[in-house]
Each structure stands twice: as C-alpha cells, then as structure tokens.
CSV table of C-alpha atoms in Angstrom, one decimal:
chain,number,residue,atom,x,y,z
J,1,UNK,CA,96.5,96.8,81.4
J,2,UNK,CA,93.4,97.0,84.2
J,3,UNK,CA,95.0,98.8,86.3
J,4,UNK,CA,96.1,101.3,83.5
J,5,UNK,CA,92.1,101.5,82.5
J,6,UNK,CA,91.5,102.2,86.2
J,7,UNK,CA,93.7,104.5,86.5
J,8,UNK,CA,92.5,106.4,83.6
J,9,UNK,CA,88.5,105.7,84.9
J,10,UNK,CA,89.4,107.6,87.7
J,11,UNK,CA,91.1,109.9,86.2
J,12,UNK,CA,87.9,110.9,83.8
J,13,UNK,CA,85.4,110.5,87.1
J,14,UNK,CA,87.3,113.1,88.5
J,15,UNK,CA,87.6,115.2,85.7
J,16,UNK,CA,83.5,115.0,85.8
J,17,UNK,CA,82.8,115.1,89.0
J,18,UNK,CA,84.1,118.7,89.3
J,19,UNK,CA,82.5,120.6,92.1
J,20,UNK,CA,82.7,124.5,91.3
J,21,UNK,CA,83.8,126.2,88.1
J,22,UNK,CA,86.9,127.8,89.3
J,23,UNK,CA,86.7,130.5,86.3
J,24,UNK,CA,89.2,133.2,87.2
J,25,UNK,CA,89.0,136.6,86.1
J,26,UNK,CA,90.4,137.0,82.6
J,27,UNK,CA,92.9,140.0,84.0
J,28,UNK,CA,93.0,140.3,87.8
J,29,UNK,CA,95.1,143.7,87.5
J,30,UNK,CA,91.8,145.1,85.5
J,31,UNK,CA,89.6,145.2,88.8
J,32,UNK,CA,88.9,147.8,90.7
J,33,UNK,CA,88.9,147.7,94.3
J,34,UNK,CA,86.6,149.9,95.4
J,35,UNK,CA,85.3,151.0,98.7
J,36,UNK,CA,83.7,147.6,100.6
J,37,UNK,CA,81.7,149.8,102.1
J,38,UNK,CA,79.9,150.7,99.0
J,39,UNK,CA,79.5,147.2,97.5
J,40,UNK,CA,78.2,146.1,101.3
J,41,UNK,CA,75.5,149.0,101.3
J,42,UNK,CA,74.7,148.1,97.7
J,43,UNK,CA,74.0,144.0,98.4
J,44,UNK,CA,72.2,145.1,101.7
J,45,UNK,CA,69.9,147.0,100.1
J,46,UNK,CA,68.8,144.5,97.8
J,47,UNK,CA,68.8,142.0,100.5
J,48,UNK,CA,66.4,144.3,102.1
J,49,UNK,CA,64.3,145.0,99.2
J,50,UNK,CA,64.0,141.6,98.1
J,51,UNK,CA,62.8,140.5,101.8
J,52,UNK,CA,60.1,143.6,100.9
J,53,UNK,CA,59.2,142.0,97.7
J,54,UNK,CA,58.7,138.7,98.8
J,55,UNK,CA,56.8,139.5,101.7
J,56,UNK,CA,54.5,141.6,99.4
J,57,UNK,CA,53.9,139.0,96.7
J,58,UNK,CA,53.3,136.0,99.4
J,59,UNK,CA,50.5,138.6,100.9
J,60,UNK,CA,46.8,137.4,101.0
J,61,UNK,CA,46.2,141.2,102.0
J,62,UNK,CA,44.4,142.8,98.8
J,63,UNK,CA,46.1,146.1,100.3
J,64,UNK,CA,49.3,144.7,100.4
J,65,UNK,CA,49.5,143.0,97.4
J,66,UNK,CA,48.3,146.2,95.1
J,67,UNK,CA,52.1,147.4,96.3
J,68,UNK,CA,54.0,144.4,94.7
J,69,UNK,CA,54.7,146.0,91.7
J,70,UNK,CA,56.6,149.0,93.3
J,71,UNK,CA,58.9,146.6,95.6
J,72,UNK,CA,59.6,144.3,92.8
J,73,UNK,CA,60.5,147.8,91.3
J,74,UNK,CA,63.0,148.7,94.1
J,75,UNK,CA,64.5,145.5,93.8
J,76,UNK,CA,65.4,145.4,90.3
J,77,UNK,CA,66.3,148.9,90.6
J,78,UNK,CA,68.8,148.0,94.1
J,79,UNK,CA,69.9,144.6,92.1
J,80,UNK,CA,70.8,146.7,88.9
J,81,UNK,CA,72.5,149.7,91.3
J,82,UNK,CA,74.9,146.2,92.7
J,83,UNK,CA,75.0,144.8,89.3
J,84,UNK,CA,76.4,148.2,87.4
J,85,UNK,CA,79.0,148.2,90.4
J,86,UNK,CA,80.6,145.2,89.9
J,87,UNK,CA,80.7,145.3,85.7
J,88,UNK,CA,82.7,148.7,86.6
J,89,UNK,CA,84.9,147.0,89.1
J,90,UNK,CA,85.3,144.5,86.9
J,91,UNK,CA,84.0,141.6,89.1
J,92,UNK,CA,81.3,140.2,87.0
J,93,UNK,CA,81.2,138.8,83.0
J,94,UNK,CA,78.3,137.3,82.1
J,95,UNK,CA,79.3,134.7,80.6
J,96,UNK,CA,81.1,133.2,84.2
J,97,UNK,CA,80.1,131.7,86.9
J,98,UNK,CA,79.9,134.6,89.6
J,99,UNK,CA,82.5,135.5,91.9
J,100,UNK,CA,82.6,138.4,93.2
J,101,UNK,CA,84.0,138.4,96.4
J,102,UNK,CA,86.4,135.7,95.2
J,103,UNK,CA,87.7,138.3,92.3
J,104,UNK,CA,88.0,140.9,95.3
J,105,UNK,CA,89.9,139.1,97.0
J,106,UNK,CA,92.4,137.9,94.0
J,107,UNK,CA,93.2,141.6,94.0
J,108,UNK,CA,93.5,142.2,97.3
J,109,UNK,CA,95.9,139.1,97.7
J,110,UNK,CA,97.5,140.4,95.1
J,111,UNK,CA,98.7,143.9,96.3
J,112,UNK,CA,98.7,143.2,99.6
J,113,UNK,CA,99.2,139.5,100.1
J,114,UNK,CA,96.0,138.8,102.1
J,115,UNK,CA,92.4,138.9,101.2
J,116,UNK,CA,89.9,140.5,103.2
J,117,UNK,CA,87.3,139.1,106.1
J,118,UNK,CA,84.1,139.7,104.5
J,119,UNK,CA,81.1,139.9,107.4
J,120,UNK,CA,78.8,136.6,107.0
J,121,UNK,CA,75.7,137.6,107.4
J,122,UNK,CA,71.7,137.4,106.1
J,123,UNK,CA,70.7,140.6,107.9
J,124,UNK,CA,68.2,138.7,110.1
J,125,UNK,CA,66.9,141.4,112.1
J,126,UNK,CA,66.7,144.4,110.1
J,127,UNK,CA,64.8,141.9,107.6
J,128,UNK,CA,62.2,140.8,110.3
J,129,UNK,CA,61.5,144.6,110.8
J,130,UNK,CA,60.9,144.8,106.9
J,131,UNK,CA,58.7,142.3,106.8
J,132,UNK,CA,56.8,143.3,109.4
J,133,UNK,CA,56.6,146.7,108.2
J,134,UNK,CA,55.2,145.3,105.1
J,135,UNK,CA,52.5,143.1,106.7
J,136,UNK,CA,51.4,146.4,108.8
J,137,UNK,CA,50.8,148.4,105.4
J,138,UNK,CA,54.1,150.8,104.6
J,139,UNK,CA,53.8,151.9,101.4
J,140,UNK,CA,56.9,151.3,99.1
J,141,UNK,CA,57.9,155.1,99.8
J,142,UNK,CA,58.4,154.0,103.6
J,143,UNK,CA,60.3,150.8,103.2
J,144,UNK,CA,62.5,152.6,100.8
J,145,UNK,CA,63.2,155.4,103.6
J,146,UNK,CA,63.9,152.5,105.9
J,147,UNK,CA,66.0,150.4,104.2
J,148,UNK,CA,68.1,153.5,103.5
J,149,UNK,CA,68.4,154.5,107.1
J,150,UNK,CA,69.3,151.0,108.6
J,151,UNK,CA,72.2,150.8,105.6
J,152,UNK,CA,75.6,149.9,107.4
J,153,UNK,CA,77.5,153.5,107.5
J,154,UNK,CA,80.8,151.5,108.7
J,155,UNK,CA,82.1,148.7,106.7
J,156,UNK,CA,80.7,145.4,108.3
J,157,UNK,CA,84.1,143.4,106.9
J,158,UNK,CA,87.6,143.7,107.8
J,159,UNK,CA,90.6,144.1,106.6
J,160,UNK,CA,92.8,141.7,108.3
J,161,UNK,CA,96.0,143.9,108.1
J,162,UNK,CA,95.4,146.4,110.6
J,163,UNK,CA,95.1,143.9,113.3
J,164,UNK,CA,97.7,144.8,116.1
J,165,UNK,CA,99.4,142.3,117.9
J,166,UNK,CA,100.9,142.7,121.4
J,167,UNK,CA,102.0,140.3,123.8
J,168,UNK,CA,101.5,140.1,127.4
J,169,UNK,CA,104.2,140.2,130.0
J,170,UNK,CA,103.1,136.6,131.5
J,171,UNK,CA,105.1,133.5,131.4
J,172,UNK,CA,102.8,132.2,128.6
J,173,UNK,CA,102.8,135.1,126.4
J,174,UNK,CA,99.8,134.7,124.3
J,175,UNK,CA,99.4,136.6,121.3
J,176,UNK,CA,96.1,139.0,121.6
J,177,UNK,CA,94.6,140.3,118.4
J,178,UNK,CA,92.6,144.4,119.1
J,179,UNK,CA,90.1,145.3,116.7
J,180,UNK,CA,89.2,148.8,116.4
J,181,UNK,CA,86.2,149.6,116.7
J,182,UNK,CA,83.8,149.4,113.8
J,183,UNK,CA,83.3,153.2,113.7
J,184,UNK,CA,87.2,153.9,113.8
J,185,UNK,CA,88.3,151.1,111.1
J,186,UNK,CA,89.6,153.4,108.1
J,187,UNK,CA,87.8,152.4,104.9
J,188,UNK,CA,89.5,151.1,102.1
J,189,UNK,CA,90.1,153.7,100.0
J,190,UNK,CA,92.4,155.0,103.1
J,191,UNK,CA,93.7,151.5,103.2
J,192,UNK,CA,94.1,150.2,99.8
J,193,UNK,CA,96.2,151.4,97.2
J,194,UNK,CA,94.9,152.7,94.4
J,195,UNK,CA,94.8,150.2,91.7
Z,1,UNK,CA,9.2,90.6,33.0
Z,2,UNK,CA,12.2,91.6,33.4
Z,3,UNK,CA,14.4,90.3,30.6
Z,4,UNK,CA,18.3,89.2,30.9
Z,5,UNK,CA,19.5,91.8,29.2
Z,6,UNK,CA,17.6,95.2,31.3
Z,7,UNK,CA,19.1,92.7,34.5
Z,8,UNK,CA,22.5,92.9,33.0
Z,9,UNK,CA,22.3,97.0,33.1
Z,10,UNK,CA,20.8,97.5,36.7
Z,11,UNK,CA,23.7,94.9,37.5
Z,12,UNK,CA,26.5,97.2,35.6
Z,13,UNK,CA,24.7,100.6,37.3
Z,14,UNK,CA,24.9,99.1,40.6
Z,15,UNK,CA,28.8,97.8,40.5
Z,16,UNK,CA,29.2,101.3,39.1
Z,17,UNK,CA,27.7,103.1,41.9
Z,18,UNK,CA,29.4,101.2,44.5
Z,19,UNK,CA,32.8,101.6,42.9
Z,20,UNK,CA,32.3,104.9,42.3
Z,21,UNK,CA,31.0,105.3,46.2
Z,22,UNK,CA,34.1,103.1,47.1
Z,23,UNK,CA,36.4,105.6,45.2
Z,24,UNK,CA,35.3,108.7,46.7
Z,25,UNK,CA,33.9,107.9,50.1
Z,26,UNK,CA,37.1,105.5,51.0
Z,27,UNK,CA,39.9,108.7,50.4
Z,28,UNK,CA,38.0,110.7,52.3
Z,29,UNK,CA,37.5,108.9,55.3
Z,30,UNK,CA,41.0,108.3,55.1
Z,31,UNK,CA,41.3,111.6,54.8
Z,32,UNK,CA,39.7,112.7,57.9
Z,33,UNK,CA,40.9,109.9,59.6
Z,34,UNK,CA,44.7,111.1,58.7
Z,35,UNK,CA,43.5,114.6,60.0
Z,36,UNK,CA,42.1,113.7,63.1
Z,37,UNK,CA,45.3,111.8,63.5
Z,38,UNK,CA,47.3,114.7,63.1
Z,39,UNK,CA,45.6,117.0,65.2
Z,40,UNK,CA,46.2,114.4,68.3
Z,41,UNK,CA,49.1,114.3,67.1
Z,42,UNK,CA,50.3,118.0,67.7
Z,43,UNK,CA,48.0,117.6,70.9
Z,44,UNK,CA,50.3,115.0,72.2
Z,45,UNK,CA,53.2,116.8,71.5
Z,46,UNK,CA,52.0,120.0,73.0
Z,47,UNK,CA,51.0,118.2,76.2
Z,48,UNK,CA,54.8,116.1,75.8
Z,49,UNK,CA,56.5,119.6,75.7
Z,50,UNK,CA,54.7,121.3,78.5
Z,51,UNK,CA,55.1,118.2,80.9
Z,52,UNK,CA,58.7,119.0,80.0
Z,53,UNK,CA,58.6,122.0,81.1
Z,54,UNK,CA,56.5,121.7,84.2
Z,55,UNK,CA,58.5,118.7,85.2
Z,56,UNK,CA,61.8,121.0,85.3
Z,57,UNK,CA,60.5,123.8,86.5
Z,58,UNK,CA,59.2,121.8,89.4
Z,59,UNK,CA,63.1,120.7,89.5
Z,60,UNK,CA,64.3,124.3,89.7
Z,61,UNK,CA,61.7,124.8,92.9
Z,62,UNK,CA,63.2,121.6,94.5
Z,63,UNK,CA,66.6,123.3,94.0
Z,64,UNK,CA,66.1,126.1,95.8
Z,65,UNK,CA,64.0,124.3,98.5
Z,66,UNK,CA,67.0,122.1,99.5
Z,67,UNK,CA,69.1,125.5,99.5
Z,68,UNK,CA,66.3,126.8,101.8
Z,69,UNK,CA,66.4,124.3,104.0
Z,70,UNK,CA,70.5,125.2,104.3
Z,71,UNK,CA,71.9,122.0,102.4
Z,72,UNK,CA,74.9,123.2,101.3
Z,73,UNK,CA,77.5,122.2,98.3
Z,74,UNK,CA,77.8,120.8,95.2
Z,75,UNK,CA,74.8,118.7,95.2
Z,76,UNK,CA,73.6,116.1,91.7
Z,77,UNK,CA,70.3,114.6,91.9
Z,78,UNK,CA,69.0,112.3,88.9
Z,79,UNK,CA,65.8,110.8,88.0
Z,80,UNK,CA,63.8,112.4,90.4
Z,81,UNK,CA,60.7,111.6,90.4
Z,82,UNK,CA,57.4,113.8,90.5
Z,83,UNK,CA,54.6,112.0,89.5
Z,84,UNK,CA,55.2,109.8,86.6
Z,85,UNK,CA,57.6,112.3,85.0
Z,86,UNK,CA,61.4,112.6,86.6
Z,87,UNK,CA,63.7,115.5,86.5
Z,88,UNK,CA,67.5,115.7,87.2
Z,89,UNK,CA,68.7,118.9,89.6
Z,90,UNK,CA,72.4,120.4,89.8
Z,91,UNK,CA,73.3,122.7,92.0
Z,92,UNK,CA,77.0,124.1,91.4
Z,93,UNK,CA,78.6,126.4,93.6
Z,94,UNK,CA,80.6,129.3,91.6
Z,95,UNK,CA,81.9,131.6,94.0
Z,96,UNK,CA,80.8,133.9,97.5
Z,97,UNK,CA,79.4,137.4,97.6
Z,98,UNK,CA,80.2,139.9,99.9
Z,99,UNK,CA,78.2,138.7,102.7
Z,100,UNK,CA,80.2,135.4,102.5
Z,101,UNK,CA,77.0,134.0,101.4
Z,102,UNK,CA,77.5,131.3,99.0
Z,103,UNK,CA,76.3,131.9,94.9
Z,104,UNK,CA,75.2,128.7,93.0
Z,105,UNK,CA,74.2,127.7,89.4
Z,106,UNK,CA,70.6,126.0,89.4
Z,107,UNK,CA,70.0,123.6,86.7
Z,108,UNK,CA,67.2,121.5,86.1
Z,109,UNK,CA,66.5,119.1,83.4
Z,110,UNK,CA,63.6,116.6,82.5
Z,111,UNK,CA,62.9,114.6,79.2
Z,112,UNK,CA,59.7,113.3,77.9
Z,113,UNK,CA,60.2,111.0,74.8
Z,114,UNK,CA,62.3,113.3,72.4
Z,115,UNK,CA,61.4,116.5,74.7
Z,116,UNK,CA,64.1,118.2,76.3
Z,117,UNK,CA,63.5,121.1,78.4
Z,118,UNK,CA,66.5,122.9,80.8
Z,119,UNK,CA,66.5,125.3,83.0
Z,120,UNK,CA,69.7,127.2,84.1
Z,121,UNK,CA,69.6,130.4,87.2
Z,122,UNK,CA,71.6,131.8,89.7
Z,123,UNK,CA,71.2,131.3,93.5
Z,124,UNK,CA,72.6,133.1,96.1
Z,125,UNK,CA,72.4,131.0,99.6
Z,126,UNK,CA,73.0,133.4,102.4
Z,127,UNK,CA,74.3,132.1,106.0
Z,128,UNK,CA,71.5,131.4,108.4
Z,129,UNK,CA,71.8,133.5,111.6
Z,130,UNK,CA,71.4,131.7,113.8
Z,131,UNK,CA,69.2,129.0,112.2
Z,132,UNK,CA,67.3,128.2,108.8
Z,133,UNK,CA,65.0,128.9,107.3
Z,134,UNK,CA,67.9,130.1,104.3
Z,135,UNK,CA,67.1,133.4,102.7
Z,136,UNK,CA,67.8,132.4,99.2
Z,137,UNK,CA,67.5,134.3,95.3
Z,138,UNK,CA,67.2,133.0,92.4
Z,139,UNK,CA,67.4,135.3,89.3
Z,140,UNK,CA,68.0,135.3,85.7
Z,141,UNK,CA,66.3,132.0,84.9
Z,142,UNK,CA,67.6,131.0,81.1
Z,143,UNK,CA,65.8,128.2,79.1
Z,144,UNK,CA,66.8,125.8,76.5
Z,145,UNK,CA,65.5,122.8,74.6
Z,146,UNK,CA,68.8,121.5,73.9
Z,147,UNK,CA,69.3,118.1,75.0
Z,148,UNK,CA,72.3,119.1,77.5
Z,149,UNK,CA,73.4,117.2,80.3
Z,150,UNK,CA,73.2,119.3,83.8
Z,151,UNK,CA,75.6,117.0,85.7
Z,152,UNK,CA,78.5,117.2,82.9
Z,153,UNK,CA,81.0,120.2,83.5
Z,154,UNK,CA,81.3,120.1,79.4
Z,155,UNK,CA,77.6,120.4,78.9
Z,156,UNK,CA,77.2,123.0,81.9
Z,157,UNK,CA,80.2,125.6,80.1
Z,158,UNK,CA,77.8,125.2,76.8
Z,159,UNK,CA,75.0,126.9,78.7
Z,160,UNK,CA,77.1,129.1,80.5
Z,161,UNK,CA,78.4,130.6,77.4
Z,162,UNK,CA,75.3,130.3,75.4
Z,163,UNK,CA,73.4,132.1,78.4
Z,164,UNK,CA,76.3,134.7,78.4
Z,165,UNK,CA,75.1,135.9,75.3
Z,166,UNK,CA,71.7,136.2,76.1
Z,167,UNK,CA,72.6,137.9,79.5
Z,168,UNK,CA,74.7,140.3,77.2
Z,169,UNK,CA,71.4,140.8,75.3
Z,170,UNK,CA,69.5,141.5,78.5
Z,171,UNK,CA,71.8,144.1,80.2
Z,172,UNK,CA,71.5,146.0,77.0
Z,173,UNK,CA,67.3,145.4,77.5
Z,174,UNK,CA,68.1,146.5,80.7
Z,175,UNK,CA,70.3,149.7,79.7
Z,176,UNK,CA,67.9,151.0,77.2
Z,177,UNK,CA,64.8,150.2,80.5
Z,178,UNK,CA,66.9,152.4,82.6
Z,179,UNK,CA,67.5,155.7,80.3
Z,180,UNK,CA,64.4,155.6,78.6
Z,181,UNK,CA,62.2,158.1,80.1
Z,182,UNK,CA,59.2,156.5,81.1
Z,183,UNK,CA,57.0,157.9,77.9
Z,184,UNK,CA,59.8,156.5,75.5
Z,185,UNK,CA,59.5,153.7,76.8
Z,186,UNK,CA,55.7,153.0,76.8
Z,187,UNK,CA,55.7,154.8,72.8
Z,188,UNK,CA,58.4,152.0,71.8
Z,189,UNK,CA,56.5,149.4,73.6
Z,190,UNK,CA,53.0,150.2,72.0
Z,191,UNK,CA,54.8,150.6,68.4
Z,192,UNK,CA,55.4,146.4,68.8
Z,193,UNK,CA,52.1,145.6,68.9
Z,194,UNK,CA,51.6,144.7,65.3
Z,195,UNK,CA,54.7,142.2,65.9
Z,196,UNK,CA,52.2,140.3,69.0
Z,197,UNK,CA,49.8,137.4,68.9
Z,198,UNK,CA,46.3,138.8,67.9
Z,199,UNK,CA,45.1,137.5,71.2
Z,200,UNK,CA,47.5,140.0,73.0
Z,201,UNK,CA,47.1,143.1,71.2
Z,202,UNK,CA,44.0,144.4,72.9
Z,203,UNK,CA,45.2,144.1,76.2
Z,204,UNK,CA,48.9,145.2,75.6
Z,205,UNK,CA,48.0,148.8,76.2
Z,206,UNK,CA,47.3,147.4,80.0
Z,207,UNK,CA,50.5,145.4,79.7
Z,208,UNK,CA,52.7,148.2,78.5
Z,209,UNK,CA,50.5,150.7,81.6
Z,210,UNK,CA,52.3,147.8,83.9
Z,211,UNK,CA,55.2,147.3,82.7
Z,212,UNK,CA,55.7,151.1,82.8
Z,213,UNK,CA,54.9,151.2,86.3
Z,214,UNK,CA,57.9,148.4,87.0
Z,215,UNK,CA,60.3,150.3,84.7
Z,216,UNK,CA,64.1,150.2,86.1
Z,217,UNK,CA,64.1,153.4,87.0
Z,218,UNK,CA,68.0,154.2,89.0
C-alpha cells in the first residue's frame, strides 16, 4: 500500500514539476514558412531598436533623454512589424506560450524531415555601435538609417539540407561537411516548398 | 433656605442633564470613534494592497536580473524575502526565437494578509557572445489579484488563458493605434476625458500630445 502511495506521490510531483509548457500549434499544416531571412531582419531590428531605447531611457544626458519617446516608438513599431509576421505565419496565438522558432521548425520537420539551424546570436557588436551612437547624440532618424543598413541581407541560419558531403581518398575517410558561402546559400523560398 | 422639596428638583434637572448629555454625547463619540476607525481602516488596506504590489513587482525585477546574469532554465523561487514582505518568482521556459535565444514566462507573486497581487510577462533571454551581461526583454506585463499559484502548471494555464484574452484585447488596441491617422487618434483620445479621474482631466490634453508622439506608426 506505501509503495502504491509513493508511486502515485511521484507520479503527481512530476506532473507539477513540469518545466516548459510544451503547447503545440493547434494545426502545424496552417503555418506558413516564410522567408528566414525576413523573420531574422525583422527580430534584428527590434533587437537593435530596443538596445537604442534602453540606452536612451538609462541616459542622465537631458539631450539624450528628450529622444526616448521616438526610440521607444521605433521599438514598438519594429516589435509590432515581428509581431504581425508571425500572427500571419501562424507561429504565435496569444493565448500560448511562445514558440516561434519551435513551430518553424515543426513544419519544416514536417515537409522536409529536418528542422533548420537557426544562428544563436545577441548581435553584440552592431549593438555596442548603437549604443554608442546613442550616447554621442544621433537623433532617432540616424539610428533608424543605421539599424536598417547593418540588417543581415543573407540569411544568418541554415538550412541543414544543402550540406554536401564528400569523402577523402585517405585510409581513414572522414566525412567533411562544405558550407556555401553565406552570400551564395539560396533562401528559402528557393529551398522550401511552398506550403 | 433651601427647602427639601426645590432640592428634590435641582436633583431631577441635574440627573436629567447628565442623561440627556450621556445620550447624546456617548453615540457620538462612538460615532467618530467608528469613523476614524474606518478611515485607518481603508488606510491599512491601501498601504496592504500596494506593498503587494511593490513586493511582486520587485519579484518580476529579480526575474529578469537572474536572466541577466545568464542563469538559465526553469527556475522556482518561494518566499523570497525583501524586507519584511516575501515574494515567490517562476521563470518558465516556453519555447526559442529565431536567434536561438531562449523565451520565458515571468511570474511573480506576493501576499500580504488577504492581498494577492501577480504578475505574469514574457522574456526573451538572448545567448551571451561571448560573455554576460544577457541582453534580456520583458514585454506585455499582465496583472491579477487572483490568488493563483505561480509554481503550479494548473494555476499558470489559468493566467495564460485569462491573459490570452486580454492580449486579444490589446492587439486590437494596437490595430486601431496603427491605422488611425495620428489626428483620429488624438480626437478619440480627447473625447474620453469625461470618462477620467477629475485630477487627470486638465492634464490629459499633454497626455494625449505624448501619447500621439509614441503612436505605432508601421
């Protein structure tokens, strides 16, 4: 009889303890996979404009500061830009935890068996020269131009099946992976069927 | 000389007077006793409920300090203490975004007496290159006085779905925000005054003059 109430103790802990809320998408074959490069330029940008904001509101400079209300501007406007994408694509309900890279991939596992290397990165450097930019009085028009300009143009993830593999002539033929070049990786709308 | 009888009525007008000063003067010191009772009171209670609040709020920053500081996970923290007041902090991974950078609800609770206060956001905790500090955002902070429990997944679905419908609310806030042309926009928000505090209304032309200015404008 203990050992059934154990069993069923630690069956409830673990029921509560539950890490993540693993809420799937309510129809994977409703999202849209669209270009990566898009949805990369469009979370960059309000990485970017978010680093401007900050750095704005955490100003003592009265010059700085009077521009806080136009960068917190460009951020909601950037976060809404990434927000409208992903209720298009499908890849966001309000009323689950968000996933979006998750839900990318559930469709992209799901026509073509893999999901896709996303780029894991916070932008380090490009957000140093915003917030330096910032400190040295741009206005809001100026941070805007830049953020635009240093935008990746090339997506930053990768799409794992257009690896090539070859093998070496050697006695220990070791597989060796060749990644194009970022310029020359075709973007996903050249890669990915349309859904 | 005073005879027995012309004692007898300054006796009965005196025990009159006192009654009838007992009568009266007794309710209404209870009275204004019961009122100044009252007023702490609602004092008390006002001072109860924004401890509450500062006490989670104060949880929510602690949140996303530990994120900052790139401490990573499911993480549970009860009856933490700041100042004589405690809060409990969740912080409960949901998925990745597109810079594999990891996306978290933040939930912070506290409870004075009967005073519950909750506080429920989204985090996004990107990957530190190549070391922290953690660029971390927090946005759409939801509140409740509900009594829920941050650190039961039962609890935590409520307030997901009871926030869904307030984030349904706000993208349509947001949708009007964004195709409103920036005089529609200030004439609807003027038109409200009569619906604001009296203390607000003379400066919500100033308000509506900012707000303006911060419009969504895509």
């Amino acid at each position: 009889m203990k050992k059934v109430l154990f069993l069923v103790l630690v069956l409830l802990v673990g029921l509560t303890s539950q890490t993540a809320l693993a809420d799937a998408p309510d129809d994977v074959d409703q999202i849209q996979l669209r270009d990566p490069l898009e949805l990369e330029r469009a979370a960059m940008q309000y990485m970017l404009a978010f680093e401007a904001y900050v750095t704005t509101r955490r100003s003592k400079d009265p010059n700085v500061r009077s521009k806080m209300v136009k960068m917190m501007q460009e951020y909601r406007n950037a976060y809404a830009r990434f927000l409208e994408m992903l209720r298009e694509d499908k890849l966001y309900a309000p009323n689950k935890p968000k996933d979006p890279a998750g839900w990318y991939d559930e469709k992209h596992k799901k026509i073509k068996g893999y999901k896709r290397e996303w780029k894991k990165t916070d932008a380090k450097e490009l957000r140093a020269e915003v917030k330096e930019m910032v400190k040295n009085g741009a206005t809001p028009e100026e941070i805007k131009a830049f953020i635009q300009a240093k935008l990746p143009t090339a997506p930053m993830s990768i799409d794992p099946g257009i690896y090539t593999t070859t093998t070496s002539a050697s006695a220990f033929p070791l597989p060796t992976q060749t990644v194009p070049a970022q310029g020359t990786i075709p973007t996903p709308t050249q890669t990915v069927p349309a859904p | 000389m005073i005879n027995n009888r012309q004692r007898n009525n300054r006796r009965g007008i005196a025990i009159v007077m006192v009654i009838g000063l007992v009568a009266i003067i007794v309710p209404v010191l209870y009275m204004l006793s019961q009122l100044g009772t009252s007023q702490t009171k609602l004092a008390f209670k006002y001072h109860e409920n924004l401890l509450t609040e500062t006490t989670a709020l104060s949880g929510s920053n602690a949140g996303i300090s530990r994120l900052r500081g790139n401490i990573r996970g499911y993480q549970s923290l009860t009856n933490q203490l700041i100042g004589d007041e405690s809060y409990s902090l969740t912080l409960r991974p949901t998925g990745k975004g597109f810079f594999e950078q990891d996306l978290y609800y933040l939930l912070a609770n506290s409870q004075i007496k009967s005073h519950h206060y909750a506080i429920m956001a989204e985090a996004e905790q990107f990957n530190p290159q190549p070391s922290p500090p953690v660029l971390v955002i927090a946005r759409d902070y939801w509140n409740t006085v509900e009594p829920y429990e941050i650190d039961q997944v039962a609890d935590v679905l409520s307030m997901q779905n009871d926030r869904g419908v307030d984030l349904l609310r706000l993208d349509e806030t947001r949708e009007y925000e964004k195709n409103a042309t920036p005089d529609q926009y200030s004439t609807e928000l003027l038109a409200k005054s009569s619906m604001l505090p009296a203390e607000i209304v003379p400066d919500w032309p100033e308000i509506v003059e900012n707000l303006k200015s911060e419009k969504l404008s895509m």
